Structure formats: C-alpha cells, structure tokens
CSV table of C-alpha atoms and ligand atoms in Angstrom, one decimal:
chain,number,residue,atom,x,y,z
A,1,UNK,CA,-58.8,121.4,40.8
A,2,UNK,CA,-58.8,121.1,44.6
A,3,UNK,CA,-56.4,118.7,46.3
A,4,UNK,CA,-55.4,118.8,50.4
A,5,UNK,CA,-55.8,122.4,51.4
A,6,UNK,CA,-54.8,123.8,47.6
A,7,UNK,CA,-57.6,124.9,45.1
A,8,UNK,CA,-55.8,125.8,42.3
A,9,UNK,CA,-59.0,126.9,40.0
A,10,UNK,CA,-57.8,131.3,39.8
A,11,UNK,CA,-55.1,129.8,37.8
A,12,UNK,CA,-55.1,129.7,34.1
A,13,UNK,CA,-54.5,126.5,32.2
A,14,UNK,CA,-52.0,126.9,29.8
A,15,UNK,CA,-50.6,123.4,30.9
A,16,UNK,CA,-51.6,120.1,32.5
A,17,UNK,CA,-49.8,120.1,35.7
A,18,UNK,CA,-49.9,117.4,37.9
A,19,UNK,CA,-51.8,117.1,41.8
A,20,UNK,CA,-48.5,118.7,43.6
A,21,UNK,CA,-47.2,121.8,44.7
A,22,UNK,CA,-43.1,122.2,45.1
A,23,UNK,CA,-42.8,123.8,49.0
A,24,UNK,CA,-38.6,123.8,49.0
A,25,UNK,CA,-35.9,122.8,46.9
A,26,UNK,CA,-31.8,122.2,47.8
A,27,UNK,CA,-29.5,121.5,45.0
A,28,UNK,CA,-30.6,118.4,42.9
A,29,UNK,CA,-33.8,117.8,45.1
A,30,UNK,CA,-37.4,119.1,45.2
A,31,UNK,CA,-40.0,118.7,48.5
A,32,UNK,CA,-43.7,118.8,47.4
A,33,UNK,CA,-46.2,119.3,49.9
A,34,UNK,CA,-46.9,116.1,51.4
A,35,UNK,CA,-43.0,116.0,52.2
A,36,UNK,CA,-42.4,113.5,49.3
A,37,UNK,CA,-38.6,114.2,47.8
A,38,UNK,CA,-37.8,114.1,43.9
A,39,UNK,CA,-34.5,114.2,42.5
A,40,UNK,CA,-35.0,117.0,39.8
A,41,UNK,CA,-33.1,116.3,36.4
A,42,UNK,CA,-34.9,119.0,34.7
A,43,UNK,CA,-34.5,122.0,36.7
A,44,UNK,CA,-36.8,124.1,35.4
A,45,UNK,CA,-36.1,123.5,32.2
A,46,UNK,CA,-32.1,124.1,32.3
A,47,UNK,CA,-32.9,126.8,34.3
A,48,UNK,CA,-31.3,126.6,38.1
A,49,UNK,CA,-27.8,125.9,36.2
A,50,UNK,CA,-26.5,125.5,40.0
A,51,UNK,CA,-29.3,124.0,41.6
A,52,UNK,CA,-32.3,124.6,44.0
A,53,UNK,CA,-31.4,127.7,46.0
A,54,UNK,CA,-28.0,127.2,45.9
A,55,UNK,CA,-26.5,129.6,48.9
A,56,UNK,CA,-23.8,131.8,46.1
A,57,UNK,CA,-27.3,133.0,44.3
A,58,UNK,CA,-29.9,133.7,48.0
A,59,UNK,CA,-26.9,135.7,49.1
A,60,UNK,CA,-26.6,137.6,45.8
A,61,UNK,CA,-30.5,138.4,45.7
A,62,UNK,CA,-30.6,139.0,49.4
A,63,UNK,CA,-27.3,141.4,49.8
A,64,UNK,CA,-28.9,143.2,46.5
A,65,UNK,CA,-32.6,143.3,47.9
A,66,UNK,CA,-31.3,145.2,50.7
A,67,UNK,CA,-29.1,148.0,48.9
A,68,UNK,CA,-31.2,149.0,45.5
A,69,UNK,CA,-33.9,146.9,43.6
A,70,UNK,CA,-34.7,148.7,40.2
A,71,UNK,CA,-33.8,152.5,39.8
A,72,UNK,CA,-35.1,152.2,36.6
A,73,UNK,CA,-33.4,151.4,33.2
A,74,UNK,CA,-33.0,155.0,32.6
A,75,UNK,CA,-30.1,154.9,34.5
A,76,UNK,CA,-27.2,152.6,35.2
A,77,UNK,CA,-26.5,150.0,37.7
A,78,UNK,CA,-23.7,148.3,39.5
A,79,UNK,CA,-24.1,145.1,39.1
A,80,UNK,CA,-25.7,145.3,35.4
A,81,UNK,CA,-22.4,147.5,34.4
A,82,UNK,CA,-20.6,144.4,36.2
A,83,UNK,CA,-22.1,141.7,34.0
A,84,UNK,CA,-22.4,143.0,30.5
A,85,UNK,CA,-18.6,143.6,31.2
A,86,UNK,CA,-17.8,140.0,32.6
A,87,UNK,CA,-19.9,138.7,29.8
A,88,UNK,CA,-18.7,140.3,27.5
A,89,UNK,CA,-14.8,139.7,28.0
A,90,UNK,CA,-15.5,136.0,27.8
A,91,UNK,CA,-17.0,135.5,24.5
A,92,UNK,CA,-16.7,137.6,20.9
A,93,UNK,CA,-19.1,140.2,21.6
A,94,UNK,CA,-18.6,143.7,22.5
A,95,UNK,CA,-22.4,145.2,23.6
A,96,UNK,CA,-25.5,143.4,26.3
A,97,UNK,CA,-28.5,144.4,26.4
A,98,UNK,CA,-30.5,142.8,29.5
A,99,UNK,CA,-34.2,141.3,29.1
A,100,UNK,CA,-36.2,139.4,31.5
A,101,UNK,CA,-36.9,136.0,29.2
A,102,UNK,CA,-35.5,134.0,26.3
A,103,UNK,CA,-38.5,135.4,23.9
A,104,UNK,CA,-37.7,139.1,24.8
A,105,UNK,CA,-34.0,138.3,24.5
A,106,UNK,CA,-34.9,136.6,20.8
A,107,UNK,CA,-37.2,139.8,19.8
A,108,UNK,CA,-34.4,142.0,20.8
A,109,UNK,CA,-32.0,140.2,18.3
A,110,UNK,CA,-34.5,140.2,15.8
A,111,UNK,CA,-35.2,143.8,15.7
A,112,UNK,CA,-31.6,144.5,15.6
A,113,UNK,CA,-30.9,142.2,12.5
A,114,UNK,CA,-33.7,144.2,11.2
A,115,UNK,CA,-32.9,147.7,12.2
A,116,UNK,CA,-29.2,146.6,10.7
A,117,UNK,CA,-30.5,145.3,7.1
A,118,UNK,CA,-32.3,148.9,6.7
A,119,UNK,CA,-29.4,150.7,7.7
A,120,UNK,CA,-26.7,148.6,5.6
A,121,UNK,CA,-28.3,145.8,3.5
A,122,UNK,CA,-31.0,148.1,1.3
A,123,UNK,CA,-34.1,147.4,4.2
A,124,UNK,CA,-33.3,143.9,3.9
A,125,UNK,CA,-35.9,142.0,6.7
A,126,UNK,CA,-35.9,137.7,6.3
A,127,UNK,CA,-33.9,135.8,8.7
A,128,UNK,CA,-33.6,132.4,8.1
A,129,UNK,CA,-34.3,129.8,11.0
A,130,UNK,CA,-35.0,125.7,10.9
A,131,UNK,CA,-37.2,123.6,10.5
A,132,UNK,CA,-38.3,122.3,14.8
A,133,UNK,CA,-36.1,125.4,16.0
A,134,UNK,CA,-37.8,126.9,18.8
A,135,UNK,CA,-37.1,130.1,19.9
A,136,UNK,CA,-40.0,131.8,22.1
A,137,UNK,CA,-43.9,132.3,22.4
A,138,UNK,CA,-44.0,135.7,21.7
A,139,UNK,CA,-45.6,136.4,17.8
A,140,UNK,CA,-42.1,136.6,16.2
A,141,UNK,CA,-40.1,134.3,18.2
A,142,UNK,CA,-43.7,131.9,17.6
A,143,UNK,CA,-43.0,132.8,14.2
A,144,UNK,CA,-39.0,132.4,13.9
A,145,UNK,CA,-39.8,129.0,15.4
A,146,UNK,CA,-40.4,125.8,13.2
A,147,UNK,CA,-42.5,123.8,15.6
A,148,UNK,CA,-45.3,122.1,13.8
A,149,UNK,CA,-48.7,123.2,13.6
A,150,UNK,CA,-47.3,127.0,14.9
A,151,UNK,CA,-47.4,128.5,11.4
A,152,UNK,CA,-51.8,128.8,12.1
A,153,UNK,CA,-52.1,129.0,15.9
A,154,UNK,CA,-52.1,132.7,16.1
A,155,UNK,CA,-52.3,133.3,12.4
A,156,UNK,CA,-51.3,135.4,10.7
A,157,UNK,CA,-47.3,134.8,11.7
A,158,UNK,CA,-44.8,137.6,12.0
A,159,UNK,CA,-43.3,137.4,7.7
A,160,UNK,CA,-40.3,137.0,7.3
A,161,UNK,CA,-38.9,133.6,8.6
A,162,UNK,CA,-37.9,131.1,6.1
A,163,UNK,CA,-37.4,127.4,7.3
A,164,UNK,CA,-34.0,125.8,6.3
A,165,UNK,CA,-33.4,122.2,7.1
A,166,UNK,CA,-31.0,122.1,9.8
A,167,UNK,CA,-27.3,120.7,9.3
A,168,UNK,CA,-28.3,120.9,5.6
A,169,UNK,CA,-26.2,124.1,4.3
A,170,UNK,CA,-27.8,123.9,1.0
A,171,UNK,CA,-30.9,124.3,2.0
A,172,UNK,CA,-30.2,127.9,3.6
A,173,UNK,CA,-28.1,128.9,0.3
A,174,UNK,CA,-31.4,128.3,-1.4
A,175,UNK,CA,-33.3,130.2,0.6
A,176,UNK,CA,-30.6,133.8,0.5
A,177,UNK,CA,-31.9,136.4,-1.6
A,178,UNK,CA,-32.3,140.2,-1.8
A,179,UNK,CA,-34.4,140.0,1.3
A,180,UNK,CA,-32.2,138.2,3.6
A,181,UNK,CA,-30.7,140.0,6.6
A,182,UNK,CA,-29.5,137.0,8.9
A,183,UNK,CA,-29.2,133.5,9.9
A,184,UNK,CA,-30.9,132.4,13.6
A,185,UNK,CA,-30.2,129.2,15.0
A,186,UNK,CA,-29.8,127.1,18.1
A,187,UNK,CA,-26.2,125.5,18.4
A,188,UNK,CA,-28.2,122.2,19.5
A,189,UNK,CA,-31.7,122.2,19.2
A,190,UNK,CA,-33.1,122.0,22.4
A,191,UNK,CA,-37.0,121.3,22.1
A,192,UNK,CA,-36.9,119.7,19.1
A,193,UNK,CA,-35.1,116.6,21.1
A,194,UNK,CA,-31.7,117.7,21.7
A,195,UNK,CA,-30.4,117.9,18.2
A,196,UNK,CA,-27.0,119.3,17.6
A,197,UNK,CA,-25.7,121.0,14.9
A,198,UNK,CA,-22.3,119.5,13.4
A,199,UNK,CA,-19.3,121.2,13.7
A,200,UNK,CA,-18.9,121.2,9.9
A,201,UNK,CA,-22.5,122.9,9.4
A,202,UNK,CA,-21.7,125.9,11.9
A,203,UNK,CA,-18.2,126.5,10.2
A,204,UNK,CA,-20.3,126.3,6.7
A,205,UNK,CA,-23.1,128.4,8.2
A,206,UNK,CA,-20.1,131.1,9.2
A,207,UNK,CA,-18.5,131.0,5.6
A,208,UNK,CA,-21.8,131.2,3.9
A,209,UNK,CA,-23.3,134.3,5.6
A,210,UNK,CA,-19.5,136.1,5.9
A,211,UNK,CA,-19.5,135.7,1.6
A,212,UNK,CA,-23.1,137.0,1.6
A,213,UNK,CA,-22.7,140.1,3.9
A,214,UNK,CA,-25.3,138.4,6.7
A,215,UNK,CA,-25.4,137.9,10.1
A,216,UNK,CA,-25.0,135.2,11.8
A,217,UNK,CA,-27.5,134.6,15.5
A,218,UNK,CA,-27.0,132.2,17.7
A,219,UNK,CA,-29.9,131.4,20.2
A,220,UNK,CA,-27.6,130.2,23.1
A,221,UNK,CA,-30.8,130.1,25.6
A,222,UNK,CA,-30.8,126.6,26.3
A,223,UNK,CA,-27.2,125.9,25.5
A,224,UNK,CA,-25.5,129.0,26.9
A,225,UNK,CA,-24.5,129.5,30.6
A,226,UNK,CA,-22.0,126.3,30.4
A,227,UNK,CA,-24.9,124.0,29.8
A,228,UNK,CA,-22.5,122.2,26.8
A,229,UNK,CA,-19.1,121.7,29.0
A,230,UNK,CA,-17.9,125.0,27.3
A,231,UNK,CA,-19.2,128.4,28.6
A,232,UNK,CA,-21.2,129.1,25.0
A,233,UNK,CA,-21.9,126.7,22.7
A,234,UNK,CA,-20.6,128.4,19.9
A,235,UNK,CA,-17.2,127.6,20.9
A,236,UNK,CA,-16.7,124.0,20.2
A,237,UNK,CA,-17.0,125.0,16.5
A,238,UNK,CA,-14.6,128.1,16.6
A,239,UNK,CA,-16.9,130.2,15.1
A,240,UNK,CA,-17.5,134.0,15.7
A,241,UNK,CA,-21.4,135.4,15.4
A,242,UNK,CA,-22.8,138.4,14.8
A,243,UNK,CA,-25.3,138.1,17.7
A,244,UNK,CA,-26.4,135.7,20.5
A,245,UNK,CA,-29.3,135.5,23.0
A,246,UNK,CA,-28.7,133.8,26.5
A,247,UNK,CA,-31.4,133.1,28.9
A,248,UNK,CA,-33.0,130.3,31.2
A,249,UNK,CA,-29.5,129.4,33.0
A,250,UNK,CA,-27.9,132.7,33.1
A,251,UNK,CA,-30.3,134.1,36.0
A,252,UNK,CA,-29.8,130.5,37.8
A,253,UNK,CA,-33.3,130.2,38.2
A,254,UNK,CA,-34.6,134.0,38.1
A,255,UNK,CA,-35.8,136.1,35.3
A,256,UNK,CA,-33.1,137.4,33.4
A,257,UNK,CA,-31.7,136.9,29.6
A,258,UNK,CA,-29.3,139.1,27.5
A,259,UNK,CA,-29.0,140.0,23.6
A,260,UNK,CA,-25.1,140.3,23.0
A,261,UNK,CA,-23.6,141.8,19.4
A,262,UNK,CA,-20.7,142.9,18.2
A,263,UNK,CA,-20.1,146.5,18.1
A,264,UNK,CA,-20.4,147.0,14.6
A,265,UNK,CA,-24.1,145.5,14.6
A,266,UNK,CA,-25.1,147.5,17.4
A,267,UNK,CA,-27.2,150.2,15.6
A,268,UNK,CA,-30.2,150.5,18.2
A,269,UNK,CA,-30.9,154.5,18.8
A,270,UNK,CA,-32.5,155.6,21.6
A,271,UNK,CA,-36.0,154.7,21.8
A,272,UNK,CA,-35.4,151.4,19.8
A,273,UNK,CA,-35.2,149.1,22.6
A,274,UNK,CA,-35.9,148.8,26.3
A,275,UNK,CA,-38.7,147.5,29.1
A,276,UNK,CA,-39.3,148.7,32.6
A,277,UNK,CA,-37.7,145.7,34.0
A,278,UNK,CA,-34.6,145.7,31.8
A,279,UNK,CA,-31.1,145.2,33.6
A,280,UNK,CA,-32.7,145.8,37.0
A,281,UNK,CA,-29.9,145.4,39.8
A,282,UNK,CA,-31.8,142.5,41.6
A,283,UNK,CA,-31.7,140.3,38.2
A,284,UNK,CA,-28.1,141.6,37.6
A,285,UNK,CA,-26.9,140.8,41.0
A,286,UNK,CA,-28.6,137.0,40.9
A,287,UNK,CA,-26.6,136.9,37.6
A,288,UNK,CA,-23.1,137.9,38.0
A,289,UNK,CA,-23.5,135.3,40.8
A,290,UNK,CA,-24.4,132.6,38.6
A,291,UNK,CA,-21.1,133.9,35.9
A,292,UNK,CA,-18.5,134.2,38.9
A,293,UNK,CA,-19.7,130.5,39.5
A,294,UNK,CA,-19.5,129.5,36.7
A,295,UNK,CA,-15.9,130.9,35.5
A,296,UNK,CA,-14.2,129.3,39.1
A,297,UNK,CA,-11.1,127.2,37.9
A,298,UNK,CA,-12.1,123.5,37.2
A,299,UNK,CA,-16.4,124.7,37.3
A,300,UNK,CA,-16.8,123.6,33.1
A,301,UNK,CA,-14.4,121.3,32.4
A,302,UNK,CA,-16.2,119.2,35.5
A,303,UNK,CA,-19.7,120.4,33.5
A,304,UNK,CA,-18.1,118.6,30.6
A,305,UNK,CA,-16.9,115.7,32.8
A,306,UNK,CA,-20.1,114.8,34.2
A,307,UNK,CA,-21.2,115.2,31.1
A,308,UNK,CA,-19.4,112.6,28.9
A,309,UNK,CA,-20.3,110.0,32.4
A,310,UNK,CA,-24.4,111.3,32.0
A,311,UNK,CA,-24.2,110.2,28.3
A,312,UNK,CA,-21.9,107.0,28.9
A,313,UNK,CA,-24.4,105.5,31.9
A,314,UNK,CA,-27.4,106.5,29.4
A,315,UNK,CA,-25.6,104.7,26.6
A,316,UNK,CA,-25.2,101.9,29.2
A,317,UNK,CA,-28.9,102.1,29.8
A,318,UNK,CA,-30.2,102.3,26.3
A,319,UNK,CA,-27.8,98.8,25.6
A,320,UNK,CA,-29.5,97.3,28.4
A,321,UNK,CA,-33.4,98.0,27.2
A,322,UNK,CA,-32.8,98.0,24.0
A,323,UNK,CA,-33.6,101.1,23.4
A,324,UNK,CA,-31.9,103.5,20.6
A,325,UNK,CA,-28.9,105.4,22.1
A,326,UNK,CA,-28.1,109.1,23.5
A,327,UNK,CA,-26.7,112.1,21.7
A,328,UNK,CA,-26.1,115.7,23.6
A,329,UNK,CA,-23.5,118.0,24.8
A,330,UNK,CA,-22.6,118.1,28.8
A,331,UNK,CA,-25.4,117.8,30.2
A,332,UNK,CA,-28.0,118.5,28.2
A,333,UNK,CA,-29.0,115.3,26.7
A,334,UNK,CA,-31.6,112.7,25.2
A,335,UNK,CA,-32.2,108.8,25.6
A,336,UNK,CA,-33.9,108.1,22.4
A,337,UNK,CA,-36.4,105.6,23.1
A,338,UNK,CA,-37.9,102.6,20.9
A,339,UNK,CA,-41.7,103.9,20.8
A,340,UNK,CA,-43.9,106.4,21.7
A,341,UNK,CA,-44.2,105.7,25.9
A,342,UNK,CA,-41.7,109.1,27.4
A,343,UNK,CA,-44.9,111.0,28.5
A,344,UNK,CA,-46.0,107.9,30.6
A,345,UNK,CA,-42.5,107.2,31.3
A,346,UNK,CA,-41.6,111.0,33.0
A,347,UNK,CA,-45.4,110.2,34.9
A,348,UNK,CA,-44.1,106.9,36.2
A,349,UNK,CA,-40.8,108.2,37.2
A,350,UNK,CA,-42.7,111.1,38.9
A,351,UNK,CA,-44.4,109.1,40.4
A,352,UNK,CA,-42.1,106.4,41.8
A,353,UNK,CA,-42.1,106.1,45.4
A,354,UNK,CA,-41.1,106.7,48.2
A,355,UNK,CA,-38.4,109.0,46.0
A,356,UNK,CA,-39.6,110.6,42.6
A,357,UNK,CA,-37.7,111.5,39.5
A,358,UNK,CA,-38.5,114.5,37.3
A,359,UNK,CA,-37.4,114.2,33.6
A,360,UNK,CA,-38.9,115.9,30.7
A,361,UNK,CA,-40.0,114.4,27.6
A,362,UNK,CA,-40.0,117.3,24.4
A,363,UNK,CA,-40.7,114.5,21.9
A,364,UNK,CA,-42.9,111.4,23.0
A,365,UNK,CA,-39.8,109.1,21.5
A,366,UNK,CA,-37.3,110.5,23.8
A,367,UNK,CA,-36.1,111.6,27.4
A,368,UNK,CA,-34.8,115.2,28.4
A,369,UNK,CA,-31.8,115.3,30.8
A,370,UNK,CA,-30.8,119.1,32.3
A,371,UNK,CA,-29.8,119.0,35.6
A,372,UNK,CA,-28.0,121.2,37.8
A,373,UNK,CA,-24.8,122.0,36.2
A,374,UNK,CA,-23.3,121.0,39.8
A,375,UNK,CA,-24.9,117.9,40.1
A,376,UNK,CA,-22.7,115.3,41.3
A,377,UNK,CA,-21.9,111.8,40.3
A,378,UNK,CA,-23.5,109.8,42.8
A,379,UNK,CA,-26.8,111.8,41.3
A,380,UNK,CA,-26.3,110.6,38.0
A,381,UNK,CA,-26.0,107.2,39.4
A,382,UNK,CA,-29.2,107.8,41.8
A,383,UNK,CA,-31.2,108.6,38.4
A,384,UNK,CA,-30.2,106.3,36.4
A,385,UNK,CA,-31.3,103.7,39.0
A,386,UNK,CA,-34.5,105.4,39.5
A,387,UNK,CA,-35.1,105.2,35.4
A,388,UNK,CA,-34.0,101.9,35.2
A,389,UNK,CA,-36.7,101.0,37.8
A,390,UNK,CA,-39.2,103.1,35.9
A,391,UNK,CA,-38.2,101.5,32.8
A,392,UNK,CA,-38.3,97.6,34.0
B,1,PLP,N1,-34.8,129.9,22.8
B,1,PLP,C1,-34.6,128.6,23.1
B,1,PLP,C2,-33.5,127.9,22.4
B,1,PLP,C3,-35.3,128.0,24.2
B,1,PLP,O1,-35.0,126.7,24.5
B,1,PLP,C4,-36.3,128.7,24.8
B,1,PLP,C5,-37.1,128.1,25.9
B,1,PLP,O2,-37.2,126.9,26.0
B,1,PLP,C6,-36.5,130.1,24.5
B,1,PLP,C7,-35.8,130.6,23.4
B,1,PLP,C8,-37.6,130.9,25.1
B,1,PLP,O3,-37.2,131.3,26.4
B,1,PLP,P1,-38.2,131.8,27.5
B,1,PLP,O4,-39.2,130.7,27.8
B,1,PLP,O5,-37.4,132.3,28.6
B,1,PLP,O6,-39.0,132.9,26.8
C-alpha cells in the first residue's frame, strides 16, 4: 500500500490497518501524518494506562537509558528489584517474574501450574479456562483461550485446556478430575466484550479450587494496573489467588508484563524459566514509573470516579439511541449496541472530521472504551459528543 510519501508493502499483514501513520501523541490525543488530531479512547489497547507520552514515564525511560539498559537477566537490577518489591507489597503475592508481553506472562503461569501439579498434585497438567477467554497468541495461551474457530487454526492445540462456561460454577465442578491442576480466568473478560465475572462466581471459584487442592490464576492483563478503579481486579471480590499475570497497562505503553505467585507455588528451578529480555532495567524503570503513579493518594479512587461518569454518559447515550445499555468496571467498558454496525461505527468515528475518534469494536454488537486511566472529564464528554455525532 502506498499513500503520501509512505509505502508500507515490507510489512507483514497480520491486520487491516487503515491509510494513516500516528507521528505524535500527548495524553488523550493522537497526530497522524497529515496533522489531523484523534482523541484516542483505546490507547493501545488499555495499554498507555497514563496516556500518550505522559512526561512521569519519558523521564523514567530517559534517566534509565542513560545509566544501564539490560545487563542481562543473569544478574539483578535496580529498578526490577524495586518493582517486584512495590508490586508485590500491594497485592497477595509474595514472588515476580518479569516478561515482555501478556502471552509470555500467561505461558509463564502455565508452566508453573504445571511444574506445581507434578511436584504436589501426582503430574496433574489441565487447567481449566472459559469459554471466549482470551489469553495470548502464543500455541498455549491460543490454546488456554476460548475464542471461536481457535481450537483448528494452528492445529493441533496445546492439550490440556478444558472450556467452562463462565460465571457458571457448575460447569467447572464438572470438569475437575484427577488431571486438573488449576483454574485460569480473566476477572472481566476483556475481548470477549467486556464481560465481568460476578462477585458471587469468583468467591465460588475460590471455595471450589481451595476444597479441591487447585490453584486459582487470575489473568489480570487487561484489568490489572488500576484499569477497574481498584489496583487489581481481584480485589472487589476479596479473594486471594494462587497466581496472576499483569501486562498491557503495567509498562504504560512499553513492553513489559509480570507472573506473580505466592511463595508456596513458586517451584521454578533454575533453568525452568527465563528470556534474554526478562526484567531488563529499561522495562523496569518505565514500570515502577507507571506503579508510583498509580499508588499517588486519590490516583484510583478518581480511576473509579471517572469511571462510574464513563458508564452513566454511555448509559445516557444508549437511552437516547435506543440502543441496549453498558456494563464494565472503571474504565474499561462496552456500549452494547442493537445490531451488527460497531466495525463501520469505530470507521466512521475515525474518520469524523476535522477531529477523529478511536474506539475499538472486539464484538461487531458492541463498543470498546479504554482510555487513559488519567483522562479527564471534559474528555469523556468530548467523546461522547463525537459518538453521538457518529451515531446520528
Ligand atoms: N490476556 C488478556 C486478558 C488480554 O486481554 C491479552 C491481550 O489482549 C493478553 C492476555 C495477551 O497480551 P499480549 O498481547 O501482550 O501478549
């Protein structure tokens, strides 16, 4: 594809992108490269939890660039020491390993639940994950997922994943036997349209592996990092897992993710686990940025604030069109729709003019909302007028 001075055929298509190429971003707002401006309310996928280059993260990555880049994972780092520590005081987990994406961080938590049912549940190897979970494109994260029409691209899978039905606890009781190691779920499922789980389900989910001796994951990579109003996800049920996996927002925008457990999980031996680019101090740095941010007095309870006034404007919305309501947690949220029409709607808002609007449609029945976790009020307001307009 060739368009003004970019040919952009050395790339491979893994996805249809659209004629534009993003030149700068600041906060809530991305510049293309004809200088037209788009106010960004999916952020790279819930990635830049504190927007576009936000100045707390290019220091970070700058001051760190400058003293030590990657010594290598042999050895140990400041600022990786630093974050497994801070992450680790603020949730139930006792041990971080540092990967580079939300797949790696997913593989590592696998192999663990693994490496633990051969140590203490008699080789025990099935970990049970839901139907429209997603989880990664690597084989077993492909294969731990429940997206349709993934159990033959690829074939054969990774074994080993039974499919519950999520929020239905009887349908993972039925699926425990000898076999089964662990549990693996996300708290709300993200690509599957920003489905939550209920409170009641997690608790169940908790009691039901505790009484059979299995552990309990929790794929926090979309709703980790504050994306719910809370710091983890988790926590609005006041449950305690076994493991969890954070990604996308906890670099702010850069490659990082972790795999947390609890000590008495952590049965890796040297050799087990690691990768050249594991816990590098540049990643690290750009991360304990992003954490300090994020634990400032008052930084999640306004998450949750803006939160609650995202989903009341796009319950406002959805009266006004007729269209069939929102459900989410802070701000990650859906507008469900009444047909088929959010891939032409996220092209229209796109491109709207002289100002665009980037939204992100996982299901064609609903809308996607992750922005910045900073975004302010006026910005909500600024998109909902934008979708409206799209929407009209
Ligand atoms: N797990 C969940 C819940 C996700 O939403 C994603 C990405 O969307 C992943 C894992 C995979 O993360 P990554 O794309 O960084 O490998």
């Amino acid at each position: 594809m060739q368009f003004e001075h970019f040919d952009t055929s050395a790339m491979m298509a893994v996805t249809s992108r659209p004629e534009l190429v993003f030149l700068q971003g600041q906060g809530s707002w991305l510049t293309d490269q004809a200088g037209k401006r788009y106010l960004d309310f999916v952020q790279g996928w819930a990635v830049n939890c504190l927007g576009h280059s936000p100045a707390v993260l290019v220091e970070a990555i700058a001051a760190q660039a400058s003293r030590l880049i990657n010594p290598s994972p042999a050895f140990y780092n400041a600022p990786a020491v630093e974050l497994a520590s801070l992450l680790t005081a603020h949730s139930v987990f006792e041990r971080v390993f540092f990967g580079n994406s939300g797949a790696e961080a997913n593989e590592g938590a696998i192999k663990l639940a693994r490496k633990w049912g051969q140590i203490h549940k008699n080789r025990a190897f099935e970990i049970i994950t839901f139907e429209n979970g997603f989880h990664g494109r690597t084989l077993a994260t492909m294969s731990a997922s429940g997206k349709l029409g993934w159990d033959s691209l690829f074939a054969p899978q990774v074994a080993g994943f039974p499919k519950a039905r999520y929020n239905d606890i009887d349908s993972v009781a039925a699926l425990i036997g000898p076999n089964t190691v662990a549990v693996m779920l996300e708290p709300i499922q993200g690509e599957a349209g920003v489905v939550p789980a209920s409170m009641e389900f997690l608790q169940s989910l908790r009691e039901l592996t505790l009484k059979h001796g299995l552990l309990l994951i929790v794929d926090e990579v979309q709703t980790g990092m504050g994306r719910s109003g809370k710091l983890f996800a988790y926590e609005h049920a006041g449950i305690e897992p076994d493991i969890m996996t954070l990604g996308k927002g906890i670099g702010g925008g850069v490659p990082l993710s972790a795999l947390l457990a609890r000590e008495d999980v952590c049965c890796f031996q040297p050799g087990d686990q690691g990768g050249t680019f594991n816990g590098n101090p540049l990643m690290a740095a750009a991360g304990l940025a992003v954490l300090r941010t994020l634990l400032e007095p008052g930084f999640l309870p306004a998450v949750a604030e803006k939160g609650d006034y995202l989903g009341h404007r796009l319950e406002q919305l959805s009266a006004r069109h007729g269209l069939g309501g929102e459900r989410g947690a802070g701000l990650l949220r859906a507008l469900m729709l009444s047909d088929d029409s959010g891939p032409a709607i996220v092209e229209a808002a796109r491109e709207h003019d002289p100002v665009g609007l980037l939204l992100n449609a996982p299901r064609p029945n609903l809308l996607r909302f992750m922005p910045a976790l900073n975004v302010t009020f006026e910005e909500i307001d600024r998109m909902v007028e934008l979708l409206a307009a799209c929407l009209g």
